[in-house]
Structures are given as structure tokens and as C-alpha cells.
Amino acid sequence: MSKPLIITNGIVLACDAINRCGRYTLFIKNGRIRDIADRSVALIKENPDAQVIDATGKIIIPGFVNAHHHGESFLLQGATRGLHFSLWKQNDSLRQTLDKLTHPANHDDITRLYRALYAAHLKSGSTRVGEFPLSFDEDGFKKMFEGISSSGDTATIALQNWDQIRLVQAAGSGRIRSVVNLGEPEGFTVYSFEHLSKAAKELKVPLLAHIAETREEVETLRQNFQRGPIALLDSFKTLRGKTVLIHANHVTEEEVLMIKNVSGTVVVCPRSTTAKQTGYPSLRYLAKHNVRLCLGTDWGSTDMMEEMRFFNQLPLLVPELRLFAPSEVLRMATIHGAYALGVSSDIGSIEVGKRADLSFVNCTDIRLPIVHANATADDWSRLLIEHLSTSDITDVIINGELKYENRKFVSLDDQKIAGELGTLHESFLPSISIPQKSQPNVLPFVSERTPEHTEGFEQGFPAIAKSATILEITDRAVETNTSESKPIREPVKPELPKNTRRVFGDEEEV
């Protein structure tokens, strides 16, 4: 275990029950927060062996909890950009690439991918991620876990099949943090509900339902079971306070009240949902009834700062969506996510006894608005969300150990990881054909000047059609100078009134 840490002079946003905020000193020992105090000098004297970190000019927050992310998206995000989510499964090359990634011959690539991905999560200030992986076999799952562990970051993994469930059972309680996924909604059966619920109970972990992401998915469930997605979960006794509900974009207000009644938590992924073009009308009901919400980046991005900023701006764009307090949005990215993943007793807030998972954000740029000494948690959270970004994250501590210090990894080779990721792109992405309709339409440049006035340096060079040859251009120039061609006349200048005063620089006409 690393030596004790004393962190002084930072602005602490605790995200605890009382939303504590202020300039506190943190004492960390054996990976956990032992004291949150005003007395830095006394703590330093009492613990002479501790490493002292001066956090002047920095906001200290709990490490972000990115509650939902698909690991393969870090590699494939370019192939899906601009493509409606409903068309993803129809893209043969995308499916083939996913098959290639899960093939046993490419298991070592899984380790490299997840090491790079979780290094990116770490650099983005996330100290816990809700990982929703592909349906890897046992060896592929081990390779994924190896990649995550070697990055220094941590994850709670949604188990996708029985191979993964058996492996976690064999590993022993607590070694691999996990939740049990109920499966694809179109594949729901009575058998799957019963047995997966039993597996989650035996592992003592929550269930996860990736539910109601699209309207089409909801219609399929209604046809198969004659009820909506949340009512379906409830009928099989899988709608619980600890069930992780992902997306829930298309549920009714009545179903939202069902979630509220069991004190449920919903993971919303607004930026990804916008990019996938699936919509999230249920967000109005979730916000209206104060259902506990947390944030996930879902597809491609690891940037929780951008996720918070986007979510914070949604009420300006979505009618009838209530405004959220900035400190409320920060809690969605920290303690609420920890609660959803079943680890809120251990992480997600800065409290005595909890693990020291912390992110430091620099706030000294002269361009930032001034925050006064008596500022509240909302004031500091507003600065964080509206004006800062991941480039301002300077340090990340996980379990009391510095993993990212002064904007550099402590034990990772940034260039090596970037090189491995580049190799993966070359290996996997050439097989993907990006649909033409996903390309943006670019308007052609149209000059405001008429062809008659294209001569001269100030007016630039006239555009020449690609099919024109030098000889044709020369011939046109000769034709223009023939005696039969009409001369180009100077535009007539308007006559000024006699009482107009001339300004310096005006020339007299002769």
C-alpha cells in the first residue's frame, strides 16, 4: 500500500448527503479517507511520513462514475457516426468486425483495446465505469479484465452470458465487480428471467436491464408480452430498487412512477442518444417525478465532463424538461452512478471511511468567472460544468494511489498505448465501409462576385473548370480581346451633392 496522503488547499465538492463544499484538508491512509478537516498544519505534524499534495487552485471531486459504456465503441465509433441506430445491425461490415473482435484468434487485441480505453477513462477523470462488453467467451473475458486492470482504472462489468457468470463465480466474491445483464429485450423469455435472477442472487450483485432504448424495441415487447418494458420487468419481479435500468428512453409516465415506487435508478446517456437518433421523451417524466438519474457516455466517448455539460443544457432545448441544479448534475456523474452500480457505500462521494477515488480539476485560468470565497456547492459545480473540461483534469487518485499526476500517467506509457490503439485501427477498421449517407452534405462555394469582375489581385483568381485545357483557356483569352467583343466599362460613379465634404483619401476626378 502506498504512503499516506495529505491533500491541502483544494476546494472539495464532497457530493455527500449534505453536499459539503469548502476548502478542506483530506487525510488518506491505506487507500481510504481518514479525515476531512480544516487543520492541515496539525495533520502534517501528526503524520510526518505522509506525502503532502498542495491542491491550491484546484477543485477536488469524487472520481466520476461513468455508469454505462460499451468498450468496443472506442474502436468502432467512427464507423457508426451519423448512422441511425436502427441501421447498425444491417451493416454487414460492422457485424463482421464485431465477429472478428470476439474471435479467439484476436483475444490479445482485446487486452490492448481495453487498456487503451481505460487509460482514456482515467485521463477523463473516471475512476469507475459500468462496462457493457461484447459476449466474450471465458478467455476473451479474462483478456478484457486484464486490459482494464493494467490501466489502473476500475470497472463494474455487466455479465453477458453463462461463461462470464461462471468465471466470476469461480473467481470468488468481490474480485470482479459485476452485475448480471437480463439480455437483449427481443430475446426475453420466462426461462431467462428466472435463471438470470437466480444467478444475480447467488453472486449477490444487481440485475441490469438495457431497456426501452428505441421505440421499435418497446413495440416488440408489447407484441410479445402485451405489456410495456417496465411493467414486464415488474411482472417477473426483476424491477427492484437495485436493478440497473439503462436508457429507458421510451417508457410511459405510469411506468416512470413504477420506477419511482421501488426507488429505482435510471442511467441516461443523452449525448449518445442524440447521436444514435433514438430520442429520449421519457426524460421529461423522469425529471418531473425526481427519479434518481445517473450519467453514462454509452458509445465512443469517455468524456463525463462533456456529458454533464450537454445534460445541463438540455432544459434549454427540450420543452417541459425542468432545470437541474449544477450540484445535482455533478451528483449524477458521481454518487448516483455509484449507487446504480452497487458501490455507493465504497465510492462516489468524499466521506470518511470511503475509498479515496478523487479527481483534481484546475480552475485558475484567467478567462474563468470569479467564484467568491463564500460560494456554495452549486456555484463551484456551475463553474465545473459550464466552463471546465477534461483538459483541466490534472490528477486522479484511485484507492489512495496517484494514477495520473500533473497531467501524466504514473505507470503507463502514453505513446505506447496510443501506438497499440493505432495498430488496432489499422487491423480492424479497413473492413468497415461507412455508409455514404452518414457523410455530411457540404454546400458548394459560391462567389458573390460576377464573372465580369474577377480580374485583379484583390478579386482573386477565377475558377477554372477541370475539363478545360490550357489551350482552351488561351483561346478564350484571345477571343475576349477581339475587336468584335464588347469592351468592359467602368461602373458609373454616382455624382455627389455639391455640399458633401470630402474625406481624406478620396481622390478628385480629373
XYZ file of C-alpha atoms in Angstrom, residues 52 120 143 205 363 384 396 411 424 430 451 459 465:
13
model
C 1.676 16.317 1.103
C -8.724 7.238 -21.675
C -8.291 -10.710 -21.633
C -24.979 -8.443 -7.334
C -9.662 26.306 -12.053
C -17.005 22.959 -13.244
C -6.534 11.293 -10.478
C 2.720 3.930 -14.544
C -5.861 -1.918 -33.789
C -10.324 -1.195 -43.006
C -17.549 36.757 -63.727
C -10.640 39.760 -56.507
C -13.344 24.012 -64.841
